PDB file of C-alpha atoms in Angstrom:
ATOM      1  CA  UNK A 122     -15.525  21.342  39.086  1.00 93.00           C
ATOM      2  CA  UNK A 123     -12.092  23.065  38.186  1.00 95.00           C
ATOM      3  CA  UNK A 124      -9.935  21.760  40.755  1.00 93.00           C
ATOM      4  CA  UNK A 125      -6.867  23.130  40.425  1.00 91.00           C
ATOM      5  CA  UNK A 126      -4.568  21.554  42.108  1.00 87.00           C
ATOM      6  CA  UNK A 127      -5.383  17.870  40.069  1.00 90.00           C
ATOM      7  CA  UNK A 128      -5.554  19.818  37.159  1.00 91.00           C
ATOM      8  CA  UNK A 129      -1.950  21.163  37.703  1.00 89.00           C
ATOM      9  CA  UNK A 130      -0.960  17.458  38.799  1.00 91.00           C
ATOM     10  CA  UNK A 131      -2.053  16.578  35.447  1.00 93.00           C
ATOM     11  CA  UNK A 132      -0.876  19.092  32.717  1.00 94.00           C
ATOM     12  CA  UNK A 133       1.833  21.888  32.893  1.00 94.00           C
ATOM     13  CA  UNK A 134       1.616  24.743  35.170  1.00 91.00           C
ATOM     14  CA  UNK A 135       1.856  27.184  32.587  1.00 93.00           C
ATOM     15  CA  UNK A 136      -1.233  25.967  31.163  1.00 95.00           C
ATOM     16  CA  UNK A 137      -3.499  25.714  34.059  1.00 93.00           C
ATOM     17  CA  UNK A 138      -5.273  29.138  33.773  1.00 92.00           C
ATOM     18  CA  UNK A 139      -6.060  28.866  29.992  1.00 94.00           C
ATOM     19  CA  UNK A 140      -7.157  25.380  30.251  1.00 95.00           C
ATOM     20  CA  UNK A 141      -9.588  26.724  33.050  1.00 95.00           C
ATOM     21  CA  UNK A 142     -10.936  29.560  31.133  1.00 95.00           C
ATOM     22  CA  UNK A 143     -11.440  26.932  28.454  1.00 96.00           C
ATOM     23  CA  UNK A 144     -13.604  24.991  30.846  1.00 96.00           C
ATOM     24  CA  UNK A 145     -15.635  27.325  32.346  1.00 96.00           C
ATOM     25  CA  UNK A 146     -16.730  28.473  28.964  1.00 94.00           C
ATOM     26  CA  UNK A 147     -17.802  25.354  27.898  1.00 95.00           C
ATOM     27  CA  UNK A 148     -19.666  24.484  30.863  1.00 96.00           C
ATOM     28  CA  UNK A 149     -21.692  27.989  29.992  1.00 94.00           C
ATOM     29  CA  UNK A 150     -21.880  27.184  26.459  1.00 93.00           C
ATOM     30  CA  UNK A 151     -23.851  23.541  27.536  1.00 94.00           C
ATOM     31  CA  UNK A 152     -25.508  25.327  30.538  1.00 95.00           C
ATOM     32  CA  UNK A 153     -23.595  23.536  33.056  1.00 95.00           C
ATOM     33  CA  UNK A 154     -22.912  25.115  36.528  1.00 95.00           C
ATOM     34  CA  UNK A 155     -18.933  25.214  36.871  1.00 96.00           C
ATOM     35  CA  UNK A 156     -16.981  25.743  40.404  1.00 96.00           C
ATOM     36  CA  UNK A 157     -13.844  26.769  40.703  1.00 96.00           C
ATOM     37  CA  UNK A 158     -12.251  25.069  43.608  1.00 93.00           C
ATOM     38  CA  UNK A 159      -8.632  24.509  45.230  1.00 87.00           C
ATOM     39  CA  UNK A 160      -6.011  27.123  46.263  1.00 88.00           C
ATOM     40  CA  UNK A 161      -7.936  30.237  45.897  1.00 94.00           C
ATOM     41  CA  UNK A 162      -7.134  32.126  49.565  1.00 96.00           C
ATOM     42  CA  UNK A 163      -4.536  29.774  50.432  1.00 95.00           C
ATOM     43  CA  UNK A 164      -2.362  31.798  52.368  1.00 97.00           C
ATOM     44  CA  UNK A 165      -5.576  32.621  54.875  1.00 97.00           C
ATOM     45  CA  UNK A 166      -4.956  29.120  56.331  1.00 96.00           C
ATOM     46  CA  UNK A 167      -2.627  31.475  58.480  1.00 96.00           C
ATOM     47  CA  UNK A 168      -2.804  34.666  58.162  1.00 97.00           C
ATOM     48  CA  UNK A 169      -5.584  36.725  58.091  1.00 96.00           C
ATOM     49  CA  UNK A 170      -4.957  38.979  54.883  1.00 96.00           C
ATOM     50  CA  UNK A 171      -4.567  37.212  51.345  1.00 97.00           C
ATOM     51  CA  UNK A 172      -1.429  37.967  49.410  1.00 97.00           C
ATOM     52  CA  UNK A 173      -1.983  40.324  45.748  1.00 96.00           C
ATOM     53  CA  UNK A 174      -1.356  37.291  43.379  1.00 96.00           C
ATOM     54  CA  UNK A 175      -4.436  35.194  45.173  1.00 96.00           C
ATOM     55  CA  UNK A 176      -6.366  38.285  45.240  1.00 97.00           C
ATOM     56  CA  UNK A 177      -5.584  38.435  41.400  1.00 96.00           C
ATOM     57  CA  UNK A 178      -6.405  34.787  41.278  1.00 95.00           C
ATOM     58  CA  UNK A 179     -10.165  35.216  42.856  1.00 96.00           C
ATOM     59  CA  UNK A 180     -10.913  38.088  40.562  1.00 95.00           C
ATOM     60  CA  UNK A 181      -9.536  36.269  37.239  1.00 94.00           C
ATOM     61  CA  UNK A 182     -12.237  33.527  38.176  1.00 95.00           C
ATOM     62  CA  UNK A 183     -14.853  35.621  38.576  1.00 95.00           C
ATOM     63  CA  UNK A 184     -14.016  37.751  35.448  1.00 92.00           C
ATOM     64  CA  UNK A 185     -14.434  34.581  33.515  1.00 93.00           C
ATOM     65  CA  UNK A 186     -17.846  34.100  34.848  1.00 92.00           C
ATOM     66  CA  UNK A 187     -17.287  30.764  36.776  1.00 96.00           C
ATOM     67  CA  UNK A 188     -20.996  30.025  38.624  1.00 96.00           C
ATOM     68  CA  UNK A 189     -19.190  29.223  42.093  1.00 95.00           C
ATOM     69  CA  UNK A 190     -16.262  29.577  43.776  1.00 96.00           C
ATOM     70  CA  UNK A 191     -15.446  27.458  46.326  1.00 95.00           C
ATOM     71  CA  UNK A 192     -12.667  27.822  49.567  1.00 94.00           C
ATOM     72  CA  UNK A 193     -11.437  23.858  50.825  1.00 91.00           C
ATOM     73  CA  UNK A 194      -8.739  24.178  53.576  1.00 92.00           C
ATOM     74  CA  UNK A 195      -9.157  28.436  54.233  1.00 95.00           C
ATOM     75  CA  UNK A 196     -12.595  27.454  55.680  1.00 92.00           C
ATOM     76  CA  UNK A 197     -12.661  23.439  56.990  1.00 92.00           C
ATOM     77  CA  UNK A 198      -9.030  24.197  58.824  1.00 94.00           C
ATOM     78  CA  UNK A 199      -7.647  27.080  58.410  1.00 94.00           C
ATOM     79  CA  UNK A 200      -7.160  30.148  61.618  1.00 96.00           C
ATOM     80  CA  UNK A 201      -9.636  32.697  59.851  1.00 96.00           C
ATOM     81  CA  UNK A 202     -12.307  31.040  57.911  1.00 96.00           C
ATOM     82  CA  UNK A 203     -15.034  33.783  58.401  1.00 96.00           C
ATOM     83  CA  UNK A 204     -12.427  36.237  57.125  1.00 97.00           C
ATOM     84  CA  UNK A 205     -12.021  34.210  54.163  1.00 97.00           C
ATOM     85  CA  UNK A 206     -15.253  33.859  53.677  1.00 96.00           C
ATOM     86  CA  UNK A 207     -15.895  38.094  53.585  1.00 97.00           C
ATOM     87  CA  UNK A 208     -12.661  38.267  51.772  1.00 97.00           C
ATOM     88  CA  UNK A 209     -13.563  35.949  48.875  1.00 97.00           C
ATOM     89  CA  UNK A 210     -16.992  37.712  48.518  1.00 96.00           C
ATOM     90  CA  UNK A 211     -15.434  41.314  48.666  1.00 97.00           C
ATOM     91  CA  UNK A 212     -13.083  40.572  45.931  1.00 97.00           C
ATOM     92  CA  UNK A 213     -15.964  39.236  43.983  1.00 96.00           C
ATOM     93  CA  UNK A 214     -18.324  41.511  44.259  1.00 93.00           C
ATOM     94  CA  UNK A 215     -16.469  44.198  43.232  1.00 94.00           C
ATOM     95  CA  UNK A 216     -14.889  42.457  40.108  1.00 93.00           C
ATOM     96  CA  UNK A 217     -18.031  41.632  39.178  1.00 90.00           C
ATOM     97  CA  UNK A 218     -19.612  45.346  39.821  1.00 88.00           C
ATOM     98  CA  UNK A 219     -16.126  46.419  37.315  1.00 88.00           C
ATOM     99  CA  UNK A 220     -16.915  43.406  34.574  1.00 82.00           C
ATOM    100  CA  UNK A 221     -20.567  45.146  34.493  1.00 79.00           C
ATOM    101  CA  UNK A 222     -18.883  49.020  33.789  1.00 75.00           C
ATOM    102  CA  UNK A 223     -16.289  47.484  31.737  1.00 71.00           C
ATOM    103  CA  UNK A 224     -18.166  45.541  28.700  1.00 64.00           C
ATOM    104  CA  UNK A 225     -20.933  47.916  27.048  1.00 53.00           C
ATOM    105  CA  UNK A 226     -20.385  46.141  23.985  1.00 50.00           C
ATOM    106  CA  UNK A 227     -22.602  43.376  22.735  1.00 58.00           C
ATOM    107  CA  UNK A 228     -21.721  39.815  23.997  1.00 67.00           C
ATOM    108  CA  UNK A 229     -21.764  37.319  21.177  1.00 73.00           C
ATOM    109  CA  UNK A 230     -24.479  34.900  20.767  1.00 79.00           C
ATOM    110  CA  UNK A 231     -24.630  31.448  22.506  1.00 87.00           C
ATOM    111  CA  UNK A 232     -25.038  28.293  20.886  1.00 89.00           C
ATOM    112  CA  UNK A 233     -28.233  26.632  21.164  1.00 91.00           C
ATOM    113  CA  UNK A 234     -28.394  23.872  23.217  1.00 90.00           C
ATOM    114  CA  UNK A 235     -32.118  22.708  22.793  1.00 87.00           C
ATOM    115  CA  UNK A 236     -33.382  20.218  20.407  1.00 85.00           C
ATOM    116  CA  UNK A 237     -37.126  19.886  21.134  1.00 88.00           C
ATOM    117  CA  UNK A 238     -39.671  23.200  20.057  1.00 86.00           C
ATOM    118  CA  UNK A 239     -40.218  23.762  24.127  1.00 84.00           C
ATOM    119  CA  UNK A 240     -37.097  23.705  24.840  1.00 87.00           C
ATOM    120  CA  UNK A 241     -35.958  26.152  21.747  1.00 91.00           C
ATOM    121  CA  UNK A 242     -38.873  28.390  22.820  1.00 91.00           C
ATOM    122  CA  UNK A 243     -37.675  28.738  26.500  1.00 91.00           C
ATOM    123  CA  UNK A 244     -34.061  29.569  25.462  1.00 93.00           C
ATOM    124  CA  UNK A 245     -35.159  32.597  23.232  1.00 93.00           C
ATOM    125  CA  UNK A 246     -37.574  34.058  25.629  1.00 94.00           C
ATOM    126  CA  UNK A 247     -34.598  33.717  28.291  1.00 95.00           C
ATOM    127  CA  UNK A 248     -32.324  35.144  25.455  1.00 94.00           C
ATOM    128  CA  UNK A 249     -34.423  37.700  24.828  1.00 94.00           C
ATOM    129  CA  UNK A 250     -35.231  38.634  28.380  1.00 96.00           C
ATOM    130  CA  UNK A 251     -31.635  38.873  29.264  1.00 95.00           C
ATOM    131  CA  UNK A 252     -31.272  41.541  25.944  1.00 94.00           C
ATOM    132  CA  UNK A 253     -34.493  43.971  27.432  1.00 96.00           C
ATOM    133  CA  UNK A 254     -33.416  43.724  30.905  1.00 96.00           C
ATOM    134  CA  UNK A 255     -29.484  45.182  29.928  1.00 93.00           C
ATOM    135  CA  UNK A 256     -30.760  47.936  27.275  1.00 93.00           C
ATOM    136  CA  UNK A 257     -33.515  49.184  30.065  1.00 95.00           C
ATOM    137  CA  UNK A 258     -31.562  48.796  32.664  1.00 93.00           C
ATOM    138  CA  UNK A 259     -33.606  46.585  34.629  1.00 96.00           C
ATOM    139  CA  UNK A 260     -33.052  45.928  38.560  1.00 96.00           C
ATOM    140  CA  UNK A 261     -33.799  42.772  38.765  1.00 97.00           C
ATOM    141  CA  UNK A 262     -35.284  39.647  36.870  1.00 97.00           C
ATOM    142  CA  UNK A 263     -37.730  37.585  38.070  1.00 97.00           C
ATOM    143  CA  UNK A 264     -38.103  33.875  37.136  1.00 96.00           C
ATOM    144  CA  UNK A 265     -41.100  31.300  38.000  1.00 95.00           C
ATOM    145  CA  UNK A 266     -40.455  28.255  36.642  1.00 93.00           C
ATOM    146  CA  UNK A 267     -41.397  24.556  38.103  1.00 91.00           C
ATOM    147  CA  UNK A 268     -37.807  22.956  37.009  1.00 92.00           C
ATOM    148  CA  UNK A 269     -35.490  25.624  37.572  1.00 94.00           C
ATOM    149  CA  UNK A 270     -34.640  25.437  33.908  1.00 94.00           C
ATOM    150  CA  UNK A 271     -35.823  28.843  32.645  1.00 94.00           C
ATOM    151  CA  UNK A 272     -33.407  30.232  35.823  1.00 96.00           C
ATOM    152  CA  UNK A 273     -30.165  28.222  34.536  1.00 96.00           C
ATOM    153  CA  UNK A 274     -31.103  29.589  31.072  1.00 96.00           C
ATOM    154  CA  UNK A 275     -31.565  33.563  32.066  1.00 96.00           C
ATOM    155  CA  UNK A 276     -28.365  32.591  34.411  1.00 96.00           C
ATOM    156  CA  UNK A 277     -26.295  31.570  31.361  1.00 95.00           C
ATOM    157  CA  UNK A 278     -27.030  34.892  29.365  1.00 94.00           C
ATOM    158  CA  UNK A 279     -24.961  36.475  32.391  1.00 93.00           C
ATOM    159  CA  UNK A 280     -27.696  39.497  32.808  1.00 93.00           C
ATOM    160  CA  UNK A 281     -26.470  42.950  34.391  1.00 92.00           C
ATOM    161  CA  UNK A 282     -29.236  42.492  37.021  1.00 94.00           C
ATOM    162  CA  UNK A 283     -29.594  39.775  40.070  1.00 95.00           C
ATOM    163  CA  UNK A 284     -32.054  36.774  39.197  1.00 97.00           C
ATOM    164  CA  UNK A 285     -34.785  35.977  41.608  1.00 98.00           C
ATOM    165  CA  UNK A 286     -36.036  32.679  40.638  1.00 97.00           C
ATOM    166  CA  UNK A 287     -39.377  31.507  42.413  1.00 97.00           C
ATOM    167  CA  UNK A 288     -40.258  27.818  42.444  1.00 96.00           C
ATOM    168  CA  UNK A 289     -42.411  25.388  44.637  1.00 95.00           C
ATOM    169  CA  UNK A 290     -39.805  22.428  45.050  1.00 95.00           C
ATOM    170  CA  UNK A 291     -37.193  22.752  47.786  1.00 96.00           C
ATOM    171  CA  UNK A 292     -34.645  20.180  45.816  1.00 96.00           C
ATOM    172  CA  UNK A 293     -35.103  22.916  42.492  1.00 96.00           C
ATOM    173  CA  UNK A 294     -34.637  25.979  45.089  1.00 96.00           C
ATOM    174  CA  UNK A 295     -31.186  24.345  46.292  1.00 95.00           C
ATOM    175  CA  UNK A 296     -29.846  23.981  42.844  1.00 94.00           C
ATOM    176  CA  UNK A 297     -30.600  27.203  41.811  1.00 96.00           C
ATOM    177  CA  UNK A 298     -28.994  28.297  44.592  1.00 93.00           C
ATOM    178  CA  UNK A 299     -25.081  27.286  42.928  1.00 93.00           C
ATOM    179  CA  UNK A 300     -26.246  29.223  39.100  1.00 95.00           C
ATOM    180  CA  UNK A 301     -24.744  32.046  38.563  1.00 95.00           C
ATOM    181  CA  UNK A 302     -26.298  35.627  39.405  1.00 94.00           C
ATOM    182  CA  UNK A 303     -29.517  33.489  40.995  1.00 97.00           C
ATOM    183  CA  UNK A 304     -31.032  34.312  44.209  1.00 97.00           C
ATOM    184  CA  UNK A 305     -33.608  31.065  44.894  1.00 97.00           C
ATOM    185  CA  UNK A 306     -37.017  31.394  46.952  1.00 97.00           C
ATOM    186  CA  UNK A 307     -38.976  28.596  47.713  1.00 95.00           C
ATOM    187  CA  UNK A 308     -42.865  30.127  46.849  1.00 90.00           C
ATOM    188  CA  UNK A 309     -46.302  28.393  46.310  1.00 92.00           C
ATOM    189  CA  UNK A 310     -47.665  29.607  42.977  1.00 92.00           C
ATOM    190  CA  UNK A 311     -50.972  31.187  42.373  1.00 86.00           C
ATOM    191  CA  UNK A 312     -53.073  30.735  39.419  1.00 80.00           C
ATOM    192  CA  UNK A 313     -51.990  33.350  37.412  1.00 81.00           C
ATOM    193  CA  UNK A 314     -48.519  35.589  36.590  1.00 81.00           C
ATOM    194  CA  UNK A 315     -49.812  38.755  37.700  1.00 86.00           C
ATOM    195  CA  UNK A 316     -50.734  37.368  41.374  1.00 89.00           C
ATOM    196  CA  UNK A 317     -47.592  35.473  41.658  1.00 90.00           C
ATOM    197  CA  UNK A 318     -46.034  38.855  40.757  1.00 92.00           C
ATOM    198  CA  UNK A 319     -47.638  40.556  43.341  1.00 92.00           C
ATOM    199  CA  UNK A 320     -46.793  38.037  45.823  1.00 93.00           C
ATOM    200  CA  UNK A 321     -43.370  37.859  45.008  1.00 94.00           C
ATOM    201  CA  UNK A 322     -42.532  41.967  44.662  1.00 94.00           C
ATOM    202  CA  UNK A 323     -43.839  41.912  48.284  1.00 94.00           C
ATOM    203  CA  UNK A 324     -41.898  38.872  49.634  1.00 94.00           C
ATOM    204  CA  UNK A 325     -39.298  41.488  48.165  1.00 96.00           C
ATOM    205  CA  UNK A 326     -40.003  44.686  49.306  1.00 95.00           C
ATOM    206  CA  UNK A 327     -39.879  43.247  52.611  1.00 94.00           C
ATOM    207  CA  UNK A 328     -36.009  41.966  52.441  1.00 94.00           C
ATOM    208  CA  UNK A 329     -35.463  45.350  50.639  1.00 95.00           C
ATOM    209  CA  UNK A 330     -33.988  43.600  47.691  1.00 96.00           C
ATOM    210  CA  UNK A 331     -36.205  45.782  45.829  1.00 95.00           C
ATOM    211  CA  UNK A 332     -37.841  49.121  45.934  1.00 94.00           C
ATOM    212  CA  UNK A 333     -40.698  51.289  44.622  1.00 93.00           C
ATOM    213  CA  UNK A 334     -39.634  53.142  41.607  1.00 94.00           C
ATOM    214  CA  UNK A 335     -37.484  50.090  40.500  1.00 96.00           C
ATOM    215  CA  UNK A 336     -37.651  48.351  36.818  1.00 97.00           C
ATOM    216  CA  UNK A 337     -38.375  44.672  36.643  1.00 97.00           C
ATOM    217  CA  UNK A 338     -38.555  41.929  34.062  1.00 97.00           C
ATOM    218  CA  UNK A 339     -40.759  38.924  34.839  1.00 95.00           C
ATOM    219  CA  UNK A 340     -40.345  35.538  33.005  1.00 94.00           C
ATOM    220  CA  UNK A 341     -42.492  32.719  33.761  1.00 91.00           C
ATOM    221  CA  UNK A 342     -43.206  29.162  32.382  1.00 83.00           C
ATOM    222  CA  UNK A 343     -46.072  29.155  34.672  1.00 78.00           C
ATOM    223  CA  UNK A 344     -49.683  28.915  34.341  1.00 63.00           C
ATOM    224  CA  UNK A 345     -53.064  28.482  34.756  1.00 54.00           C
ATOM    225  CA  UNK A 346     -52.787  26.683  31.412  1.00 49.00           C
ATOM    226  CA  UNK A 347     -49.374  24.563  32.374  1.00 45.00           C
ATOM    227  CA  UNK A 348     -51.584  23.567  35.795  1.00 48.00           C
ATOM    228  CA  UNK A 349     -54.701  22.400  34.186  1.00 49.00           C
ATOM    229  CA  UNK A 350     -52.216  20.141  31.663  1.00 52.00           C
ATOM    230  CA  UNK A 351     -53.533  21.676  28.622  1.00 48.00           C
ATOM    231  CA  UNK A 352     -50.253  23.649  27.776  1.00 52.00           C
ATOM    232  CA  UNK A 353     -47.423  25.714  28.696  1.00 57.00           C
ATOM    233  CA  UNK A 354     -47.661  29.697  28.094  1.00 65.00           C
ATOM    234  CA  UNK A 355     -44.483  31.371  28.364  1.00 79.00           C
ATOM    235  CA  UNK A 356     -43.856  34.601  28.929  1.00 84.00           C
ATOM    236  CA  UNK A 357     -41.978  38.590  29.525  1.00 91.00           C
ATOM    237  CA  UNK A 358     -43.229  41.072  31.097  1.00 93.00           C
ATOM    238  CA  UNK A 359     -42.049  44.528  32.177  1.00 95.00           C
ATOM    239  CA  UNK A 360     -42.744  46.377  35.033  1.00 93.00           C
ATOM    240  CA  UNK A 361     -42.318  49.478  37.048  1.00 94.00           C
ATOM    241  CA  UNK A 362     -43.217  48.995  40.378  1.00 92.00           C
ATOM    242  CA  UNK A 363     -45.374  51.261  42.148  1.00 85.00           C
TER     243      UNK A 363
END
């Protein structure tokens, strides 16, 4: 949590947004979700348009790829807390929309954070998801995974595409729910990828967060093989759906 207004209790002003930036970099780096809290709309406490410099403030956050940000007083007291609300998300939406046109270039690499062969494994199949979904031009990514740990490590490669993350526990759906770029669904698993994939492109289709026509990437750490306790098989696929 990046709370601003301790942190600017604690060190000079002048140093606050650095310090920040600083922060929510490392918290990427270790795969840590990061919120940035305190301050952001402040002025909507009373009035119901932000001024330029918190608008600036807001998309400075989001340009720095923070998972969350969160509104304290503009929404728990303050006189327009569902304009706030829309405000917050229109400024970020369309920062992050610009961030996407602005850097073609390649990102560079992130440390690896894994020490056992699993866990190296599942960081360079995210890693290398991430990489085919940009250079296709993907839609969407799709993630089944038990732990939610495959979703936090697609959501740390910051794709171009929303993340749909599938998973059977409720607890694992609500912490998706704060990673960056992930969309969380609460879905009992079949016994193989390609009917999970099925079931899942429908659950979709029907909240039109997809479409025929559209190019997806499907990562799983999910299996008949991870079920029966004889394994895990991990895996990419591509598809085009019909």
């Amino acid at each position: 949590m990046v709370a601003r207004g301790d942190l600017g209790a604690q060190i000079p002003l002048e140093q606050v947004p650095s310090v920040q930036e600083a922060i929510i970099d490392a918290c990427r780096k270790l795969n840590r979700p990061v919120i940035v809290a305190s301050q952001l709309l402040e002025s909507m406490i009373e009035y119901p348009t932000p001024t330029r410099a918190e608008v600036a403030d807001v998309s400075n956050a989001v340009r720095q790829q923070a998972d969350a940000l969160m509104l304290s007083g503009e929404s728990a007291m303050g006189l327009h807390p569902q304009k706030a609300v829309e405000v917050l998300r229109g400024v970020s939406v369309r920062m992050e929309h610009w961030s996407r046109e602005e850097s073609h270039h390649e990102k560079p690499p992130l440390p690896e954070i894994s020490t056992s062969d699993t866990g190296r494994t599942s960081e360079q199949i995210c890693n290398s998801a991430t990489q085919i979904a940009n250079k296709l031009g993907a839609d969407a990514i799709l993630v089944y995974t038990r732990r939610g740990y495959m979703a936090s490590l697609i959501s740390r490669n910051r794709p171009d595409c929303p993340i749909f993350a599938f998973t059977e526990s409720r607890n694992v759906m609500r912490c998706m729910d704060l990673q960056w770029g992930v969309v969380p669904f609460q879905f009992a698993f079949r016994k193989d990828l390609e009917s999970n994939l099925l079931q899942s492109l429908a659950l979709l289709k029907a909240h039109c967060m997809v479409r025929s026509g559209n190019l997806v990437v499907a990562v799983s750490d999910v299996s008949s093989a991870s079920q029966s306790g004889t394994g895990v098989l991990q895996s990419i696929q591509v598809h085009v759906l019909s």
